[in-house]
Amino acid sequence: MHVLFRGPGEVQVGTDLGTRHVLTGLSEPEQKLLLALPRLSPAQVERARAQRGISPARWAKLTKDIREDPPAVGVRGTVVALDAHPLTERVREVLERMGIPTVGASAAVAGSRVALLTDTWVTPPTRVSELMAGDVPHLPIVVEAAATIIGPAVVPGATPCTTCIHLARTELDSAWPVLAAQLAHTPARRPNLIELETAAGLAAHALAGLLRGHMGRGWFVSAERCMPLAPPAAVPCGCGGIMQLSEDGRAPA
Ligand SMILES: [Zn+2]
């Protein structure tokens, strides 16, 4: 709770323009007690109110719209890392610092889990088939020639999966499967430090959101630019994901 001095006889409770609450016409004792409110226990407030001669009815009227800040919602669940790519490893470090446990692919996980995987150029369908079959939400990361693409996260049955997006790319360019097969054998590029750290932070944020049930958008990250992606073009592959069509698929928004 933030109680701020606005001027003689006036205080503001809360900082956001949309939710702040302004009290005016306060006596000096009322104003002082309201300003001290965040630091005092209920018993101390009650004692101070009586000492300052503020009636219970007046105090109840002044404080009727003041609410305690809601407790921070913790993230419950585990992130399963499917590989040891340097970016996956860095995301794990960030998540651990955020207090979100991570495990390798072979570990057994009790409770809710989401998965993280990093590939170069394309996400091979075999990498996500078990996740799709097991209804495990996952965040695919792809390191391309000049940028890293974070997500968007896949929630099986609810959002387009990586195969839906491959099909959309094939519809736009019939040679895409041939190109993708070659790219799978093209040497990997290691993201530079700006790209890696930015991508890791965004991916950790996306995974924390996914554990809370938020799907979020994808991100395009290079050393020069960082921007949210337009919803992916998708052709249903049979996974049940809802189509989210856009004109240019994965082009930056
Ligand atoms: Zn699909």
CSV table of C-alpha atoms and ligand atoms in Angstrom, one decimal:
chain,number,residue,atom,x,y,z
A,1,MET,CA,0.0,0.0,0.0
A,2,HIS,CA,1.3,3.4,-0.9
A,3,VAL,CA,0.0,6.5,0.8
A,4,LEU,CA,1.3,9.8,-0.6
A,5,PHE,CA,1.1,13.4,0.5
A,6,ARG,CA,-0.6,15.5,-2.2
A,7,GLY,CA,-0.9,18.8,-0.3
A,8,PRO,CA,-2.4,20.3,2.9
A,9,GLY,CA,-5.4,18.1,3.9
A,10,GLU,CA,-5.0,15.8,1.0
A,11,VAL,CA,-3.5,12.3,0.5
A,12,GLN,CA,-3.4,9.7,-2.3
A,13,VAL,CA,-3.7,6.0,-1.7
A,14,GLY,CA,-2.2,4.0,-4.5
A,15,THR,CA,0.0,5.1,-7.4
A,16,ASP,CA,-1.8,4.0,-10.6
A,17,LEU,CA,-3.9,6.6,-12.2
A,18,GLY,CA,-6.7,4.1,-12.8
A,19,THR,CA,-6.9,2.7,-9.3
A,20,ARG,CA,-5.6,5.5,-7.0
A,21,HIS,CA,-7.9,6.9,-4.4
A,22,VAL,CA,-7.7,10.6,-3.3
A,23,LEU,CA,-8.8,11.8,0.1
A,24,THR,CA,-9.4,15.5,0.6
A,25,GLY,CA,-10.5,17.8,3.4
A,26,LEU,CA,-8.5,16.0,6.0
A,27,SER,CA,-7.5,17.4,9.4
A,28,GLU,CA,-3.8,17.4,10.2
A,29,PRO,CA,-4.2,14.4,12.6
A,30,GLU,CA,-6.1,12.4,10.0
A,31,GLN,CA,-3.6,13.2,7.3
A,32,LYS,CA,-0.7,12.2,9.6
A,33,LEU,CA,-2.3,8.9,10.6
A,34,LEU,CA,-3.2,8.1,7.0
A,35,LEU,CA,0.4,8.7,5.9
A,36,ALA,CA,1.7,6.5,8.6
A,37,LEU,CA,-0.8,3.7,7.8
A,38,PRO,CA,1.5,1.5,5.8
A,39,ARG,CA,4.0,1.3,8.7
A,40,LEU,CA,1.5,0.5,11.5
A,41,SER,CA,-0.1,-2.6,12.7
A,42,PRO,CA,-3.9,-2.6,13.1
A,43,ALA,CA,-3.5,-2.3,16.9
A,44,GLN,CA,-1.2,0.7,16.5
A,45,VAL,CA,-3.6,2.4,14.1
A,46,GLU,CA,-6.4,1.9,16.5
A,47,ARG,CA,-4.4,3.3,19.4
A,48,ALA,CA,-3.2,6.3,17.3
A,49,ARG,CA,-6.8,7.0,16.1
A,50,ALA,CA,-8.1,7.2,19.7
A,51,GLN,CA,-5.1,9.3,20.8
A,52,ARG,CA,-5.7,11.8,18.0
A,53,GLY,CA,-9.4,12.1,18.7
A,54,ILE,CA,-10.6,10.7,15.4
A,55,SER,CA,-14.0,9.1,15.8
A,56,PRO,CA,-14.4,5.4,14.8
A,57,ALA,CA,-17.1,6.5,12.3
A,58,ARG,CA,-14.9,9.1,10.7
A,59,TRP,CA,-12.0,6.7,10.5
A,60,ALA,CA,-14.2,4.0,9.0
A,61,LYS,CA,-15.4,6.5,6.3
A,62,LEU,CA,-11.8,7.6,5.5
A,63,THR,CA,-10.5,4.1,5.1
A,64,LYS,CA,-13.5,2.3,3.6
A,65,ASP,CA,-11.9,2.2,0.1
A,66,ILE,CA,-8.4,1.5,1.2
A,67,ARG,CA,-7.4,-2.1,0.4
A,68,GLU,CA,-4.2,-4.0,1.3
A,69,ASP,CA,-2.1,-4.8,-1.8
A,70,PRO,CA,-3.0,-8.3,-3.0
A,71,PRO,CA,-0.2,-10.8,-2.2
A,72,ALA,CA,2.2,-11.5,-5.0
A,73,VAL,CA,1.0,-14.5,-6.9
A,74,GLY,CA,3.8,-17.1,-6.9
A,75,VAL,CA,4.5,-19.3,-9.8
A,76,ARG,CA,4.0,-23.0,-9.2
A,77,GLY,CA,5.4,-25.6,-11.4
A,78,THR,CA,8.6,-26.8,-13.1
A,79,VAL,CA,10.2,-26.0,-16.4
A,80,VAL,CA,11.6,-29.0,-18.2
A,81,ALA,CA,14.6,-28.2,-20.4
A,82,LEU,CA,14.8,-30.5,-23.4
A,83,ASP,CA,18.3,-29.7,-24.4
A,84,ALA,CA,21.6,-28.2,-23.3
A,85,HIS,CA,21.8,-25.4,-25.9
A,86,PRO,CA,23.6,-22.3,-24.4
A,87,LEU,CA,20.3,-20.4,-24.6
A,88,THR,CA,18.3,-23.1,-22.9
A,89,GLU,CA,21.0,-23.2,-20.2
A,90,ARG,CA,20.9,-19.4,-19.7
A,91,VAL,CA,17.1,-19.5,-19.5
A,92,ARG,CA,17.4,-22.1,-16.8
A,93,GLU,CA,19.8,-19.9,-14.8
A,94,VAL,CA,17.4,-16.9,-15.1
A,95,LEU,CA,14.4,-19.1,-14.0
A,96,GLU,CA,16.3,-20.5,-11.0
A,97,ARG,CA,17.1,-16.9,-9.9
A,98,MET,CA,13.4,-16.2,-10.2
A,99,GLY,CA,12.7,-19.1,-7.9
A,100,ILE,CA,11.2,-21.3,-10.6
A,101,PRO,CA,12.7,-24.8,-10.6
A,102,THR,CA,14.0,-26.4,-13.8
A,103,VAL,CA,15.0,-30.0,-14.6
A,104,GLY,CA,16.4,-31.9,-17.5
A,105,ALA,CA,14.3,-33.9,-19.8
A,106,SER,CA,15.0,-37.2,-18.1
A,107,ALA,CA,13.8,-36.1,-14.6
A,108,ALA,CA,10.4,-37.1,-13.3
A,109,VAL,CA,8.2,-34.1,-12.5
A,110,ALA,CA,5.3,-34.1,-10.1
A,111,GLY,CA,2.7,-31.3,-10.6
A,112,SER,CA,2.4,-28.8,-13.4
A,113,ARG,CA,5.2,-28.5,-15.9
A,114,VAL,CA,6.0,-26.7,-19.1
A,115,ALA,CA,8.8,-27.4,-21.5
A,116,LEU,CA,11.6,-25.4,-23.1
A,117,LEU,CA,13.5,-26.3,-26.2
A,118,THR,CA,16.0,-24.4,-28.4
A,119,ASP,CA,16.8,-25.4,-31.9
A,120,THR,CA,18.7,-24.0,-34.8
A,121,TRP,CA,16.8,-22.9,-37.9
A,122,VAL,CA,13.7,-25.0,-37.3
A,123,THR,CA,11.9,-27.0,-34.6
A,124,PRO,CA,11.9,-30.6,-35.7
A,125,PRO,CA,8.5,-32.2,-35.3
A,126,THR,CA,10.0,-35.2,-33.5
A,127,ARG,CA,11.2,-32.8,-30.7
A,128,VAL,CA,7.6,-31.9,-29.8
A,129,SER,CA,5.6,-35.0,-30.6
A,130,GLU,CA,5.8,-36.3,-27.0
A,131,LEU,CA,4.9,-32.9,-25.6
A,132,MET,CA,1.9,-32.7,-27.9
A,133,ALA,CA,0.8,-36.2,-27.0
A,134,GLY,CA,1.2,-35.5,-23.3
A,135,ASP,CA,-0.6,-32.1,-23.4
A,136,VAL,CA,2.5,-30.3,-22.1
A,137,PRO,CA,2.6,-26.6,-22.9
A,138,HIS,CA,6.0,-25.6,-24.4
A,139,LEU,CA,8.1,-22.7,-25.5
A,140,PRO,CA,10.0,-23.4,-28.7
A,141,ILE,CA,13.0,-21.2,-29.3
A,142,VAL,CA,14.7,-21.1,-32.7
A,143,VAL,CA,18.1,-19.5,-33.4
A,144,GLU,CA,18.0,-18.3,-37.1
A,145,ALA,CA,20.6,-16.7,-39.3
A,146,ALA,CA,20.3,-13.2,-37.8
A,147,ALA,CA,17.9,-13.4,-34.9
A,148,THR,CA,16.4,-15.6,-32.2
A,149,ILE,CA,12.7,-16.4,-32.3
A,150,ILE,CA,11.1,-16.9,-28.9
A,151,GLY,CA,7.8,-18.9,-29.1
A,152,PRO,CA,5.1,-18.2,-29.4
A,153,ALA,CA,4.3,-20.7,-26.7
A,154,VAL,CA,2.3,-23.8,-27.7
A,155,VAL,CA,-0.6,-25.0,-25.6
A,156,PRO,CA,-1.6,-28.3,-27.1
A,157,GLY,CA,-5.2,-28.2,-28.4
A,158,ALA,CA,-5.5,-24.5,-27.8
A,159,THR,CA,-2.9,-22.7,-29.9
A,160,PRO,CA,-1.1,-23.5,-33.2
A,161,CYS,CA,1.7,-26.0,-32.8
A,162,THR,CA,5.0,-25.9,-34.5
A,163,THR,CA,3.7,-28.3,-37.2
A,164,CYS,CA,0.7,-26.0,-37.9
A,165,ILE,CA,3.2,-23.2,-38.5
A,166,HIS,CA,5.4,-25.4,-40.7
A,167,LEU,CA,2.3,-26.2,-42.8
A,168,ALA,CA,1.6,-22.5,-43.1
A,169,ARG,CA,5.1,-21.8,-44.3
A,170,THR,CA,4.8,-24.7,-46.8
A,171,GLU,CA,1.6,-23.1,-48.1
A,172,LEU,CA,3.4,-19.8,-48.7
A,173,ASP,CA,6.4,-21.6,-50.2
A,174,SER,CA,6.1,-25.1,-51.5
A,175,ALA,CA,9.9,-25.6,-51.3
A,176,TRP,CA,9.9,-24.9,-47.5
A,177,PRO,CA,10.1,-28.6,-46.5
A,178,VAL,CA,13.2,-29.0,-48.8
A,179,LEU,CA,14.8,-25.9,-47.4
A,180,ALA,CA,14.0,-26.9,-43.8
A,181,ALA,CA,15.6,-30.3,-44.3
A,182,GLN,CA,18.8,-28.6,-45.5
A,183,LEU,CA,18.8,-26.1,-42.8
A,184,ALA,CA,18.6,-28.8,-40.2
A,185,HIS,CA,22.2,-29.8,-41.2
A,186,THR,CA,23.5,-26.2,-41.5
A,187,PRO,CA,26.0,-25.3,-38.8
A,188,ALA,CA,24.5,-23.6,-35.8
A,189,ARG,CA,25.1,-19.9,-35.0
A,190,ARG,CA,25.8,-18.9,-31.5
A,191,PRO,CA,23.8,-15.8,-30.5
A,192,ASN,CA,25.9,-12.9,-29.4
A,193,LEU,CA,25.7,-11.8,-25.8
A,194,ILE,CA,23.1,-9.0,-26.3
A,195,GLU,CA,20.9,-11.4,-28.2
A,196,LEU,CA,21.4,-14.3,-25.8
A,197,GLU,CA,20.7,-12.3,-22.6
A,198,THR,CA,17.7,-10.5,-24.0
A,199,ALA,CA,16.3,-13.8,-25.4
A,200,ALA,CA,16.9,-15.6,-22.1
A,201,GLY,CA,15.0,-12.9,-20.1
A,202,LEU,CA,12.1,-12.9,-22.5
A,203,ALA,CA,11.9,-16.7,-22.6
A,204,ALA,CA,12.0,-16.9,-18.8
A,205,HIS,CA,9.2,-14.3,-18.6
A,206,ALA,CA,7.2,-16.3,-21.2
A,207,LEU,CA,7.7,-19.6,-19.3
A,208,ALA,CA,6.7,-18.0,-16.0
A,209,GLY,CA,3.5,-16.7,-17.7
A,210,LEU,CA,2.9,-20.2,-19.2
A,211,LEU,CA,3.0,-21.7,-15.7
A,212,ARG,CA,0.3,-19.2,-14.7
A,213,GLY,CA,-1.7,-20.1,-17.8
A,214,HIS,CA,-0.9,-17.1,-20.0
A,215,MET,CA,0.0,-17.9,-23.6
A,216,GLY,CA,1.6,-14.6,-24.6
A,217,ARG,CA,3.1,-13.6,-27.9
A,218,GLY,CA,6.3,-14.5,-29.7
A,219,TRP,CA,9.4,-12.3,-29.8
A,220,PHE,CA,12.0,-11.5,-32.4
A,221,VAL,CA,15.4,-10.8,-30.9
A,222,SER,CA,18.6,-9.7,-32.6
A,223,ALA,CA,21.5,-7.7,-31.4
A,224,GLU,CA,19.9,-4.6,-33.0
A,225,ARG,CA,16.2,-5.2,-32.6
A,226,CYS,CA,13.7,-6.7,-30.2
A,227,MET,CA,10.0,-6.8,-31.0
A,228,PRO,CA,6.9,-8.8,-30.4
A,229,LEU,CA,5.8,-11.0,-33.3
A,230,ALA,CA,2.5,-11.0,-35.1
A,231,PRO,CA,0.4,-14.0,-34.3
A,232,PRO,CA,1.7,-16.9,-36.3
A,233,ALA,CA,0.0,-17.9,-39.6
A,234,ALA,CA,-1.2,-21.5,-39.0
A,235,VAL,CA,-2.7,-24.2,-41.0
A,236,PRO,CA,-4.4,-26.8,-38.8
A,237,CYS,CA,-2.4,-30.0,-38.6
A,238,GLY,CA,-5.0,-31.9,-36.7
A,239,CYS,CA,-3.6,-31.0,-33.3
A,240,GLY,CA,-6.8,-29.0,-32.5
A,241,GLY,CA,-5.0,-25.7,-32.0
A,242,ILE,CA,-7.1,-22.7,-32.8
A,243,MET,CA,-6.0,-21.0,-36.0
A,244,GLN,CA,-4.5,-17.5,-35.6
A,245,LEU,CA,-4.1,-16.2,-39.1
A,246,SER,CA,-2.0,-13.3,-40.1
A,247,GLU,CA,-0.9,-12.1,-43.5
A,248,ASP,CA,2.8,-12.6,-43.2
A,249,GLY,CA,3.1,-15.3,-40.6
A,250,ARG,CA,6.2,-14.8,-38.5
A,251,ALA,CA,7.0,-11.3,-39.7
A,252,PRO,CA,7.7,-8.9,-36.9
A,253,ALA,CA,4.6,-7.0,-35.7
B,1,ZN,ZN,-0.8,-28.3,-35.0
